DNA sequence: CAGTGTGAAACTTTTCACAGCT
DNA sequence: AGCTGTGAAAAGTTTCACACTG
């Protein structure tokens, strides 16, 4: 909602909130499942449940895309799939390179959901000469020396870094220099990139640490609860948790993209 | 947050904002690196740069933990490492089970940063009988039949699901029934869990789709930019991006935990 | 005087609740 | 009658800017 909405009320304008963007893939997945089961329409309530969010949030999110529902009825599944795909830029397909073909890189290469929606693994790249030529997930691994050529020849703009932490920044620099402008980083490092390049980070140990924090909290609360229960009368059962909601928050963080 | 903060101004009370919690692991990692280089103190500016956030945010975050800095000087690295570790519950170590030992599960089992900070892989579990006994990352894989016993015998409260999507909910149910209260889910599914169980989700294709959205946006802006540049005089270079910041947002999303 | 700690302002995201369409 | 679309309120997060302290 950055630039005013003053006029142009019809054609949904730009400026979809980042939090909404982060949820669109979730909706898309739920819708795709419905589509496969040939469900023709769905209400915000049902779709929200399938996506793990609440319906008010979902309706608000969709309102940023336009008015694609029918009052009293719900949303047309196929139509919404198309609209969200388009909004996410998945009507074209994006060639992606994966750099670092260890266990993780191989797992990513084998990941089916990859190809299924808008992405194509254009190349697998590894620094180990012994890997060169070896096929992983049916794609021959190429040596890092080829990186620049691969990026240019395939018009790759999205790169996935699955290397050890030590190599990540260097790989990142080369990717960016060769023209990549979006990076998904699995290495546990903060990457620095020039303006205009987006980096998203996936980090196992950070996720675990966040869980540990809450886990620890629960242990503490349990003790408090027992005490309270002992002191007071009876009703202490489900009274502890702070947030409830049917939500399944993404980002956990507000992960947000970071144009760096 | 929820319960008022009315009194108790002194001792840092409970209720650290979720967004702050999500960044603590980032700070911890940066601090650990400094510690290894034997750097004794660090300013909010330096540490923020290392963690990829801005210094105001970092100071605000630390203010929720207490006053651990020294005005005019900065923060004592060792002391902060300890305080953050304690806050995150990493002074104890958490036994973790990984269910689903495919490429991804193996990658996770081999992930070093795992053991390094507060977590211990208590067991690897897979449904394939052929895997049973086979060691991965030095740990023998056990069959799913043993799941409940493993959880109970090891006092596991954190589980990692790295199975195919189809098996995830079922595995989740068993983990929860056996006593697990925190789950890190790598399968592309929305898990439903009872109240009091936290789920965090890591999803490759969602991340890629978010990148695709921004990538598409860039392409559009580029065109607009060129047009504007042609029409106007000259200054259009770095004027495009909407957010700037040195930030490297986690969550990308607001991933947030979801007490479900 | 360099640099923390923090109120207050600005912005973003979520939730509420209901008018309005089909 | 039912369900969407959305203003408006509430909650959460980030940024600003400066008083205060070692």
Coordinates of C-alpha atoms (C1' of nucleotides) in Angstrom, one line a residue:
Chain A
X1 CA 0.0 0.0 0.0
X2 CA 2.8 2.4 -0.5
X3 CA 1.8 4.6 -3.2
X4 CA -1.7 5.9 -2.6
X5 CA -4.7 4.1 -3.9
X6 CA -6.3 7.4 -4.6
X7 CA -7.5 6.5 -8.0
X8 CA -7.3 3.4 -10.0
X9 CA -9.7 1.5 -7.8
X10 CA -10.2 -1.2 -10.3
X11 CA -7.0 -2.8 -11.4
X12 CA -5.3 -4.1 -8.2
X13 CA -2.3 -1.8 -7.8
X14 CA 1.2 -2.7 -6.6
X15 CA 2.4 -2.9 -3.1
X16 CA 1.3 -6.2 -1.7
X17 CA 2.4 -6.4 2.0
X18 CA 5.5 -8.6 2.5
X19 CA 3.6 -10.7 5.1
X20 CA 0.9 -11.4 2.5
X21 CA 3.5 -12.4 -0.1
X22 CA 5.0 -14.8 2.3
X23 CA 1.6 -16.5 2.6
X24 CA 0.6 -16.7 -1.0
X25 CA 2.7 -19.9 -1.6
X26 CA 0.8 -21.5 1.3
X27 CA -2.5 -20.7 -0.2
X28 CA -1.3 -21.8 -3.6
X29 CA -0.3 -25.2 -2.2
X30 CA -3.7 -25.7 -0.5
X31 CA -5.5 -24.6 -3.6
X32 CA -3.5 -26.9 -5.8
X33 CA -4.5 -29.8 -3.6
X34 CA -8.1 -28.8 -3.9
X35 CA -7.7 -28.5 -7.6
X36 CA -6.3 -32.0 -7.8
X37 CA -9.4 -33.3 -6.0
X38 CA -11.5 -31.3 -8.5
X39 CA -13.1 -29.2 -5.8
X40 CA -14.6 -26.3 -7.8
X41 CA -15.0 -23.6 -5.1
X42 CA -13.9 -23.0 -1.6
X43 CA -14.8 -20.6 1.2
X44 CA -12.3 -18.5 3.0
X45 CA -13.0 -20.5 6.1
X46 CA -12.2 -23.8 4.5
X47 CA -9.2 -22.6 2.6
X48 CA -7.8 -20.9 5.6
X49 CA -8.1 -24.1 7.6
X50 CA -6.2 -26.0 4.9
X51 CA -3.5 -23.4 4.8
X52 CA -3.2 -23.1 8.5
X53 CA -4.2 -19.5 8.9
X54 CA -7.4 -17.8 10.0
X55 CA -10.0 -16.7 7.6
X56 CA -9.9 -13.0 8.3
X57 CA -6.2 -12.9 7.4
X58 CA -6.8 -14.9 4.3
X59 CA -9.6 -12.6 3.1
X60 CA -7.5 -9.5 3.8
X61 CA -4.6 -11.1 1.9
X62 CA -6.8 -11.8 -1.1
X63 CA -8.2 -8.3 -1.0
X64 CA -4.7 -7.0 -1.9
X65 CA -4.8 -9.1 -5.1
X66 CA -8.2 -8.0 -6.1
X67 CA -11.8 -9.2 -5.7
X68 CA -11.6 -12.7 -6.9
X69 CA -14.3 -14.2 -4.7
X70 CA -18.1 -14.4 -5.0
X71 CA -20.1 -13.2 -2.0
X72 CA -22.2 -15.8 -0.6
X73 CA -20.3 -18.5 -2.4
X74 CA -16.5 -18.4 -2.0
X75 CA -13.6 -18.6 -4.4
X76 CA -13.3 -20.4 -7.7
X77 CA -10.3 -22.7 -7.1
X78 CA -8.9 -22.8 -10.6
X79 CA -9.2 -19.1 -11.1
X80 CA -7.5 -18.4 -7.8
X81 CA -4.7 -20.8 -8.6
X82 CA -4.1 -18.9 -11.7
X83 CA -4.2 -15.5 -10.2
X84 CA -1.9 -16.4 -7.3
X85 CA 0.5 -18.1 -9.7
X86 CA 0.6 -15.1 -11.8
X87 CA 1.1 -12.8 -8.9
X88 CA 4.0 -14.9 -7.7
X89 CA 5.5 -15.0 -11.1
X90 CA 5.1 -18.7 -11.6
X91 CA 3.5 -18.6 -15.0
X92 CA 7.0 -18.3 -16.4
X93 CA 9.5 -20.8 -15.1
X94 CA 12.7 -19.9 -13.4
X95 CA 15.9 -21.6 -14.1
X96 CA 17.7 -22.1 -10.8
X97 CA 21.3 -23.2 -10.0
X98 CA 22.2 -25.1 -6.9
X99 CA 25.8 -24.6 -5.7
X100 CA 27.3 -27.1 -3.3
X101 CA 26.2 -30.7 -4.0
X102 CA 26.7 -32.3 -0.6
X103 CA 23.9 -34.1 1.2
X104 CA 21.8 -31.0 1.3
X105 CA 22.4 -29.9 -2.3
X106 CA 21.5 -33.4 -3.4
X107 CA 18.4 -33.3 -1.3
X108 CA 17.4 -30.1 -2.9
X109 CA 18.1 -31.4 -6.3
X110 CA 15.9 -34.3 -5.7
X111 CA 13.2 -32.3 -4.2
X112 CA 10.1 -32.8 -6.4
X113 CA 8.1 -29.8 -5.4
X114 CA 10.9 -27.9 -7.1
X115 CA 10.1 -28.6 -10.7
X116 CA 6.4 -28.9 -10.0
X117 CA 5.8 -25.2 -9.5
X118 CA 7.6 -22.8 -11.7
X119 CA 11.2 -23.8 -11.1
X120 CA 13.7 -25.7 -13.1
X121 CA 17.1 -26.9 -11.9
X122 CA 19.3 -25.5 -14.7
X123 CA 22.5 -26.8 -13.2
X124 CA 24.2 -28.3 -10.2
X125 CA 27.6 -26.9 -9.3
X126 CA 30.3 -28.1 -7.0
X127 CA 33.8 -27.2 -6.2
X128 CA 35.0 -30.8 -5.9
X129 CA 36.5 -31.9 -9.3
X130 CA 35.7 -35.5 -8.3
X131 CA 32.0 -34.7 -8.5
X132 CA 32.2 -33.2 -12.0
X133 CA 30.1 -35.2 -14.4
X134 CA 28.5 -37.4 -11.8
X135 CA 24.8 -37.2 -12.2
X136 CA 22.7 -36.2 -9.2
X137 CA 18.9 -36.4 -9.6
X138 CA 19.6 -37.0 -13.2
X139 CA 21.6 -33.8 -13.7
X140 CA 25.4 -33.9 -14.2
X141 CA 27.3 -31.9 -11.7
X142 CA 29.5 -29.2 -13.2
X143 CA 32.6 -27.7 -11.7
X144 CA 32.6 -24.2 -10.1
X145 CA 34.8 -23.0 -12.9
X146 CA 31.8 -23.1 -15.2
X147 CA 29.7 -21.0 -12.8
X148 CA 29.7 -17.7 -14.8
X149 CA 29.1 -19.4 -18.1
X150 CA 26.3 -21.4 -16.7
X151 CA 24.5 -18.4 -15.3
X152 CA 24.9 -16.4 -18.5
X153 CA 24.0 -19.2 -20.9
X154 CA 20.9 -20.1 -19.0
X155 CA 19.7 -16.7 -18.0
X156 CA 19.7 -17.7 -14.3
X157 CA 18.6 -15.1 -11.9
X158 CA 18.0 -17.3 -8.8
X159 CA 20.8 -19.2 -7.1
X160 CA 20.7 -21.6 -4.2
X161 CA 23.7 -21.8 -1.9
X162 CA 24.2 -25.1 -0.2
X163 CA 27.9 -25.0 0.4
X164 CA 29.8 -25.0 3.7
X165 CA 29.7 -21.7 5.5
X166 CA 33.2 -20.9 4.6
X167 CA 32.6 -20.9 0.9
X168 CA 29.2 -19.2 0.9
X169 CA 30.2 -15.5 0.6
X170 CA 32.6 -16.2 -2.2
X171 CA 30.1 -18.2 -4.1
X172 CA 27.6 -15.5 -3.5
X173 CA 29.9 -12.9 -4.9
X174 CA 30.4 -14.9 -8.0
X175 CA 26.8 -15.5 -8.5
X176 CA 25.9 -11.9 -8.1
X177 CA 28.7 -10.8 -10.4
X178 CA 27.4 -13.2 -13.0
X179 CA 24.0 -11.7 -12.8
X180 CA 22.0 -13.6 -10.1
X181 CA 19.7 -11.2 -8.2
X182 CA 18.0 -13.6 -5.8
X183 CA 19.7 -16.0 -3.5
X184 CA 18.4 -18.7 -1.2
X185 CA 21.1 -19.3 1.4
X186 CA 21.3 -22.5 3.3
X187 CA 24.8 -21.9 4.7
X188 CA 24.9 -20.5 8.2
X189 CA 26.4 -17.2 7.4
X190 CA 25.2 -13.7 6.9
X191 CA 25.8 -12.9 3.2
X192 CA 26.5 -9.4 2.1
X193 CA 25.2 -8.4 -1.2
X194 CA 24.8 -5.2 -3.2
X195 CA 21.6 -3.3 -3.3
X196 CA 18.9 -4.8 -5.4
X197 CA 19.8 -8.4 -4.6
X198 CA 17.4 -10.3 -2.4
X199 CA 18.7 -12.9 0.0
X200 CA 16.5 -15.4 1.9
X201 CA 18.0 -17.6 4.5
X202 CA 17.1 -21.0 5.7
X203 CA 18.9 -22.0 8.8
X204 CA 18.4 -25.2 10.8
X205 CA 20.1 -24.2 13.9
X206 CA 18.3 -20.9 14.2
X207 CA 15.0 -22.7 13.9
X208 CA 16.0 -25.2 16.6
X209 CA 17.2 -22.5 18.9
X210 CA 13.9 -20.7 18.6
X211 CA 12.1 -23.9 19.4
X212 CA 14.4 -24.4 22.4
X213 CA 13.5 -21.0 23.7
X214 CA 9.8 -21.9 23.7
X215 CA 10.5 -25.3 25.0
X216 CA 12.3 -23.9 27.9
X217 CA 9.5 -21.5 28.5
X218 CA 7.0 -24.3 28.6
X219 CA 9.0 -26.1 31.3
X220 CA 9.0 -23.0 33.4
X221 CA 5.3 -22.4 32.9
X222 CA 4.5 -26.0 33.8
X223 CA 6.1 -25.4 37.1
X224 CA 4.2 -22.2 37.6
X225 CA 1.0 -23.9 36.5
X226 CA 1.4 -26.7 38.9
X227 CA 2.0 -24.2 41.7
X228 CA -1.1 -22.2 40.7
X229 CA -3.1 -25.3 40.4
X230 CA -2.1 -26.4 43.8
X231 CA -2.8 -23.0 45.3
X232 CA -6.0 -22.3 43.4
X233 CA -8.9 -24.6 42.8
X234 CA -9.0 -26.4 39.6
X235 CA -9.3 -24.5 36.2
X236 CA -5.8 -24.3 35.0
X237 CA -5.7 -26.8 32.2
X238 CA -5.5 -25.1 28.9
X239 CA -5.1 -21.6 30.4
X240 CA -1.3 -21.4 29.9
X241 CA -0.5 -20.8 26.2
X242 CA -0.3 -17.2 25.2
X243 CA -1.4 -17.2 21.6
X244 CA -3.9 -19.7 20.4
X245 CA -5.2 -19.4 16.9
X246 CA -5.3 -22.1 14.3
X247 CA -2.5 -20.3 12.7
X248 CA 0.6 -21.9 11.4
X249 CA 2.8 -18.9 11.0
X250 CA 5.4 -18.8 8.3
X251 CA 8.3 -16.8 8.8
X252 CA 8.1 -17.6 12.2
X253 CA 10.2 -14.7 12.0
X254 CA 9.2 -11.9 10.0
X255 CA 11.6 -13.4 7.8
X256 CA 10.9 -10.9 5.3
X257 CA 13.0 -10.5 2.3
X258 CA 15.9 -8.3 2.7
X259 CA 16.8 -6.2 -0.2
X260 CA 20.3 -5.7 0.9
Chain B
X1 CA 2.7 -9.0 25.9
X2 CA -0.3 -10.9 27.0
X3 CA -0.3 -10.7 30.7
X4 CA 0.3 -7.1 31.7
X5 CA 3.7 -5.8 32.6
X6 CA 2.2 -3.4 35.1
X7 CA 4.8 -3.7 37.9
X8 CA 8.1 -5.6 38.1
X9 CA 10.1 -3.0 36.2
X10 CA 13.5 -4.2 37.5
X11 CA 14.2 -7.8 36.8
X12 CA 13.7 -8.3 33.1
X13 CA 10.4 -9.9 33.1
X14 CA 9.0 -12.5 30.7
X15 CA 7.6 -11.6 27.4
X16 CA 10.5 -11.1 25.0
X17 CA 8.9 -10.2 21.6
X18 CA 8.8 -13.0 19.2
X19 CA 10.7 -11.0 16.6
X20 CA 13.5 -10.5 19.1
X21 CA 13.6 -14.2 20.0
X22 CA 14.0 -15.0 16.3
X23 CA 17.1 -12.8 16.1
X24 CA 18.9 -14.0 19.3
X25 CA 20.4 -17.0 17.5
X26 CA 21.8 -14.6 14.9
X27 CA 23.5 -12.5 17.6
X28 CA 24.7 -15.6 19.3
X29 CA 26.3 -16.9 16.2
X30 CA 28.1 -13.5 15.6
X31 CA 29.2 -13.4 19.2
X32 CA 30.5 -16.9 19.1
X33 CA 32.6 -16.0 16.1
X34 CA 34.0 -13.0 17.9
X35 CA 34.6 -15.1 21.0
X36 CA 36.6 -17.6 18.9
X37 CA 38.8 -14.7 17.7
X38 CA 39.2 -13.7 21.4
X39 CA 37.6 -10.3 20.8
X40 CA 36.8 -9.1 24.3
X41 CA 34.1 -6.4 23.7
X42 CA 32.0 -5.2 20.9
X43 CA 29.8 -2.2 20.2
X44 CA 26.2 -2.5 19.1
X45 CA 27.3 -1.1 15.7
X46 CA 29.9 -3.7 15.1
X47 CA 27.8 -6.6 16.3
X48 CA 24.8 -5.4 14.4
X49 CA 26.9 -5.4 11.2
X50 CA 28.1 -8.9 11.9
X51 CA 24.6 -10.1 12.4
X52 CA 23.2 -8.3 9.5
X53 CA 20.7 -6.0 11.3
X54 CA 20.9 -2.4 12.3
X55 CA 22.2 -1.2 15.6
X56 CA 19.0 0.4 16.9
X57 CA 17.2 -2.9 16.5
X58 CA 20.0 -4.8 18.2
X59 CA 20.1 -2.4 21.2
X60 CA 16.3 -2.6 21.5
X61 CA 16.5 -6.4 21.4
X62 CA 19.1 -6.5 24.1
X63 CA 17.2 -4.1 26.2
X64 CA 14.5 -6.9 26.6
X65 CA 17.1 -9.2 28.1
X66 CA 18.4 -6.6 30.6
X67 CA 21.2 -4.1 30.7
X68 CA 24.2 -6.1 29.7
X69 CA 26.3 -3.4 28.1
X70 CA 28.6 -0.7 29.3
X71 CA 27.9 2.8 28.1
X72 CA 30.7 4.3 26.2
X73 CA 32.3 0.9 25.8
X74 CA 30.0 -1.8 24.4
X75 CA 29.2 -5.4 25.3
X76 CA 31.4 -8.0 26.9
X77 CA 31.4 -10.8 24.3
X78 CA 31.7 -13.7 26.7
X79 CA 29.1 -12.4 29.1
X80 CA 26.7 -11.8 26.3
X81 CA 27.2 -15.2 24.8
X82 CA 26.4 -16.7 28.2
X83 CA 23.3 -14.5 28.7
X84 CA 21.8 -15.2 25.3
X85 CA 22.6 -18.9 25.6
X86 CA 20.8 -19.0 28.8
X87 CA 17.8 -17.0 27.5
X88 CA 17.5 -19.4 24.6
X89 CA 17.8 -22.4 26.9
X90 CA 21.0 -23.6 25.4
X91 CA 22.9 -24.1 28.6
X92 CA 21.2 -27.5 28.9
X93 CA 21.3 -29.7 25.8
X94 CA 18.4 -30.9 24.0
X95 CA 18.1 -34.4 22.6
X96 CA 16.5 -34.3 19.2
X97 CA 15.2 -37.0 16.9
X98 CA 15.2 -36.8 13.2
X99 CA 12.5 -38.8 11.4
X100 CA 12.9 -39.6 7.8
X101 CA 16.5 -40.3 6.8
X102 CA 16.6 -39.6 3.1
X103 CA 19.0 -37.1 1.6
X104 CA 17.6 -34.3 3.7
X105 CA 17.5 -36.3 6.9
X106 CA 21.1 -37.4 6.3
X107 CA 22.1 -33.8 5.6
X108 CA 20.6 -32.7 8.8
X109 CA 22.2 -35.5 10.7
X110 CA 25.6 -34.5 9.3
X111 CA 25.1 -30.9 10.0
X112 CA 27.8 -29.8 12.4
X113 CA 26.2 -26.7 13.8
X114 CA 23.7 -29.1 15.2
X115 CA 25.8 -30.6 18.0
X116 CA 27.8 -27.4 18.4
X117 CA 25.1 -25.4 20.1
X118 CA 22.9 -27.1 22.6
X119 CA 21.5 -29.9 20.5
X120 CA 22.3 -33.6 20.4
X121 CA 21.0 -36.0 17.8
X122 CA 19.5 -38.7 20.1
X123 CA 18.3 -40.9 17.3
X124 CA 17.6 -41.2 13.6
X125 CA 14.4 -42.9 12.6
X126 CA 13.2 -44.2 9.3
X127 CA 10.3 -46.3 8.1
X128 CA 12.4 -48.2 5.6
X129 CA 13.4 -51.5 7.3
X130 CA 16.4 -51.7 4.9
X131 CA 17.8 -48.6 6.6
X132 CA 17.6 -50.0 10.1
X133 CA 21.0 -50.4 11.6
X134 CA 22.8 -48.6 8.8
X135 CA 24.8 -45.8 10.4
X136 CA 24.3 -42.2 9.1
X137 CA 26.7 -39.6 10.5
X138 CA 27.9 -42.3 12.9
X139 CA 24.4 -42.9 14.3
X140 CA 22.6 -46.1 13.5
X141 CA 19.2 -45.6 12.0
X142 CA 16.3 -47.1 13.9
X143 CA 13.0 -48.3 12.7
X144 CA 9.8 -46.3 13.1
X145 CA 8.4 -49.0 15.3
X146 CA 10.8 -47.8 18.0
X147 CA 9.7 -44.2 17.9
X148 CA 7.7 -44.1 21.1
X149 CA 10.3 -46.0 23.1
X150 CA 13.1 -43.7 21.8
X151 CA 11.2 -40.6 22.7
X152 CA 10.5 -41.8 26.2
X153 CA 13.8 -43.3 26.9
X154 CA 15.7 -40.2 25.8
X155 CA 13.3 -37.6 27.2
X156 CA 13.1 -36.1 23.7
X157 CA 11.0 -33.0 23.4
X158 CA 12.1 -31.7 20.0
X159 CA 11.5 -33.7 16.8
X160 CA 12.6 -32.9 13.3
X161 CA 10.4 -34.2 10.5
X162 CA 12.2 -34.8 7.2
X163 CA 9.8 -37.4 5.7
X164 CA 7.9 -37.1 2.5
X165 CA 4.8 -34.9 2.8
X166 CA 2.5 -37.9 2.9
X167 CA 3.9 -39.3 6.0
X168 CA 4.4 -36.1 7.9
X169 CA 1.1 -35.7 9.7
X170 CA 1.2 -39.3 10.9
X171 CA 4.7 -39.0 12.2
X172 CA 3.8 -35.8 13.8
X173 CA 0.9 -37.4 15.6
X174 CA 3.1 -40.1 16.9
X175 CA 5.8 -37.8 18.1
X176 CA 3.2 -35.6 19.9
X177 CA 1.5 -38.6 21.5
X178 CA 4.9 -39.8 22.7
X179 CA 5.6 -36.5 24.4
X180 CA 7.3 -34.2 21.8
X181 CA 6.2 -30.6 22.2
X182 CA 8.3 -28.9 19.6
X183 CA 8.5 -29.8 16.0
X184 CA 10.6 -28.6 13.1
X185 CA 8.9 -29.6 9.9
X186 CA 10.7 -29.9 6.6
X187 CA 7.9 -31.6 4.8
X188 CA 5.7 -29.4 2.6
X189 CA 2.5 -29.8 4.6
X190 CA 0.6 -27.9 7.2
X191 CA 0.7 -30.0 10.4
X192 CA -2.1 -29.9 12.8
X193 CA -1.1 -30.3 16.4
X194 CA -2.8 -29.8 19.7
X195 CA -2.5 -26.7 21.8
X196 CA 0.8 -26.3 23.5
X197 CA 2.8 -27.9 20.7
X198 CA 5.0 -25.5 18.7
X199 CA 5.7 -26.1 15.0
X200 CA 8.2 -24.4 12.9
X201 CA 8.3 -24.9 9.2
X202 CA 11.1 -24.8 6.7
X203 CA 10.0 -25.0 3.2
X204 CA 12.2 -24.7 0.2
X205 CA 9.6 -24.1 -2.4
X206 CA 7.9 -21.4 -0.4
X207 CA 11.2 -19.6 -0.1
X208 CA 11.8 -19.9 -3.8
X209 CA 8.3 -18.6 -4.6
X210 CA 8.8 -15.6 -2.5
X211 CA 12.1 -14.9 -4.3
X212 CA 10.3 -15.4 -7.6
X213 CA 7.8 -12.8 -6.6
X214 CA 10.5 -10.2 -6.0
X215 CA 12.4 -11.2 -9.0
X216 CA 9.4 -10.6 -11.2
X217 CA 8.9 -7.3 -9.6
X218 CA 12.4 -6.3 -10.4
X219 CA 11.9 -7.2 -14.0
X220 CA 8.9 -4.9 -14.1
X221 CA 10.6 -2.1 -12.3
X222 CA 13.5 -2.3 -14.6
X223 CA 11.3 -1.7 -17.5
X224 CA 9.6 1.2 -15.7
X225 CA 13.0 2.5 -14.7
X226 CA 14.3 2.5 -18.2
X227 CA 11.2 4.3 -19.3
X228 CA 11.5 6.8 -16.6
X229 CA 15.2 7.2 -17.3
X230 CA 14.5 7.8 -21.0
X231 CA 11.7 10.3 -20.2
X232 CA 13.4 12.1 -17.4
X233 CA 17.0 13.2 -17.1
X234 CA 19.4 10.9 -15.4
X235 CA 19.1 10.1 -11.7
X236 CA 17.4 6.7 -11.7
X237 CA 20.1 4.4 -10.7
X238 CA 19.6 3.0 -7.2
X239 CA 16.3 4.8 -6.7
X240 CA 14.2 1.7 -7.3
X241 CA 14.3 -0.6 -4.3
X242 CA 11.7 0.1 -1.7
X243 CA 13.4 -0.9 1.5
X244 CA 17.0 -0.4 2.0
X245 CA 18.7 -1.3 5.3
X246 CA 21.7 -3.5 5.9
X247 CA 19.2 -5.9 7.3
X248 CA 19.1 -9.6 6.6
X249 CA 15.7 -10.5 7.7
X250 CA 15.2 -14.0 9.1
X251 CA 11.9 -15.3 8.8
X252 CA 11.8 -13.5 5.7
X253 CA 8.4 -14.2 6.9
X254 CA 7.3 -13.4 10.2
X255 CA 7.8 -16.9 10.5
X256 CA 6.9 -16.8 14.0
X257 CA 6.2 -19.7 16.1
X258 CA 2.8 -21.0 16.1
X259 CA 1.5 -22.5 19.2
X260 CA -1.1 -24.5 17.6
Chain C
dC1 C1' 32.8 11.7 24.5
dA2 C1' 31.5 7.3 22.7
dG3 C1' 28.1 4.3 23.0
dT4 C1' 24.2 2.2 25.7
dG5 C1' 19.3 2.2 27.0
dT6 C1' 14.8 3.8 26.0
dG7 C1' 10.6 6.7 25.5
dA8 C1' 8.0 8.1 21.7
dA9 C1' 6.8 8.2 16.7
dA10 C1' 6.2 5.7 12.6
dC11 C1' 5.1 1.8 10.3
dT12 C1' 3.5 -3.0 9.6
dT13 C1' 0.5 -6.8 10.5
dT14 C1' -3.4 -8.8 12.6
dT15 C1' -7.9 -8.9 14.2
dC16 C1' -12.6 -7.3 14.6
dA17 C1' -17.0 -6.6 13.0
dC18 C1' -20.2 -5.5 9.7
dA19 C1' -21.9 -3.4 5.3
dG20 C1' -22.9 -5.1 0.9
dC21 C1' -23.3 -8.4 -2.8
dT22 C1' -25.1 -12.8 -4.9
Chain D
dA1 C1' -28.9 -16.6 4.1
dG2 C1' -24.2 -16.8 3.5
dC3 C1' -19.8 -15.3 2.7
dT4 C1' -16.8 -11.8 0.7
dG5 C1' -14.4 -7.4 1.0
dT6 C1' -12.9 -3.8 3.9
dG7 C1' -12.8 0.2 7.1
dA8 C1' -11.2 0.9 11.7
dA9 C1' -9.1 -0.7 16.0
dA10 C1' -5.6 -3.3 18.2
dA11 C1' -1.3 -5.4 18.5
dG12 C1' 3.4 -5.9 17.2
dT13 C1' 7.7 -4.2 15.2
dT14 C1' 11.1 -0.9 13.7
dT15 C1' 13.2 3.4 13.7
dC16 C1' 14.4 7.8 15.7
dA17 C1' 16.7 10.7 18.6
dC18 C1' 18.6 11.8 22.8
dA19 C1' 19.2 11.6 27.9
dC20 C1' 22.4 9.4 30.5
dT21 C1' 26.5 7.0 32.1
dG22 C1' 31.1 4.9 32.5

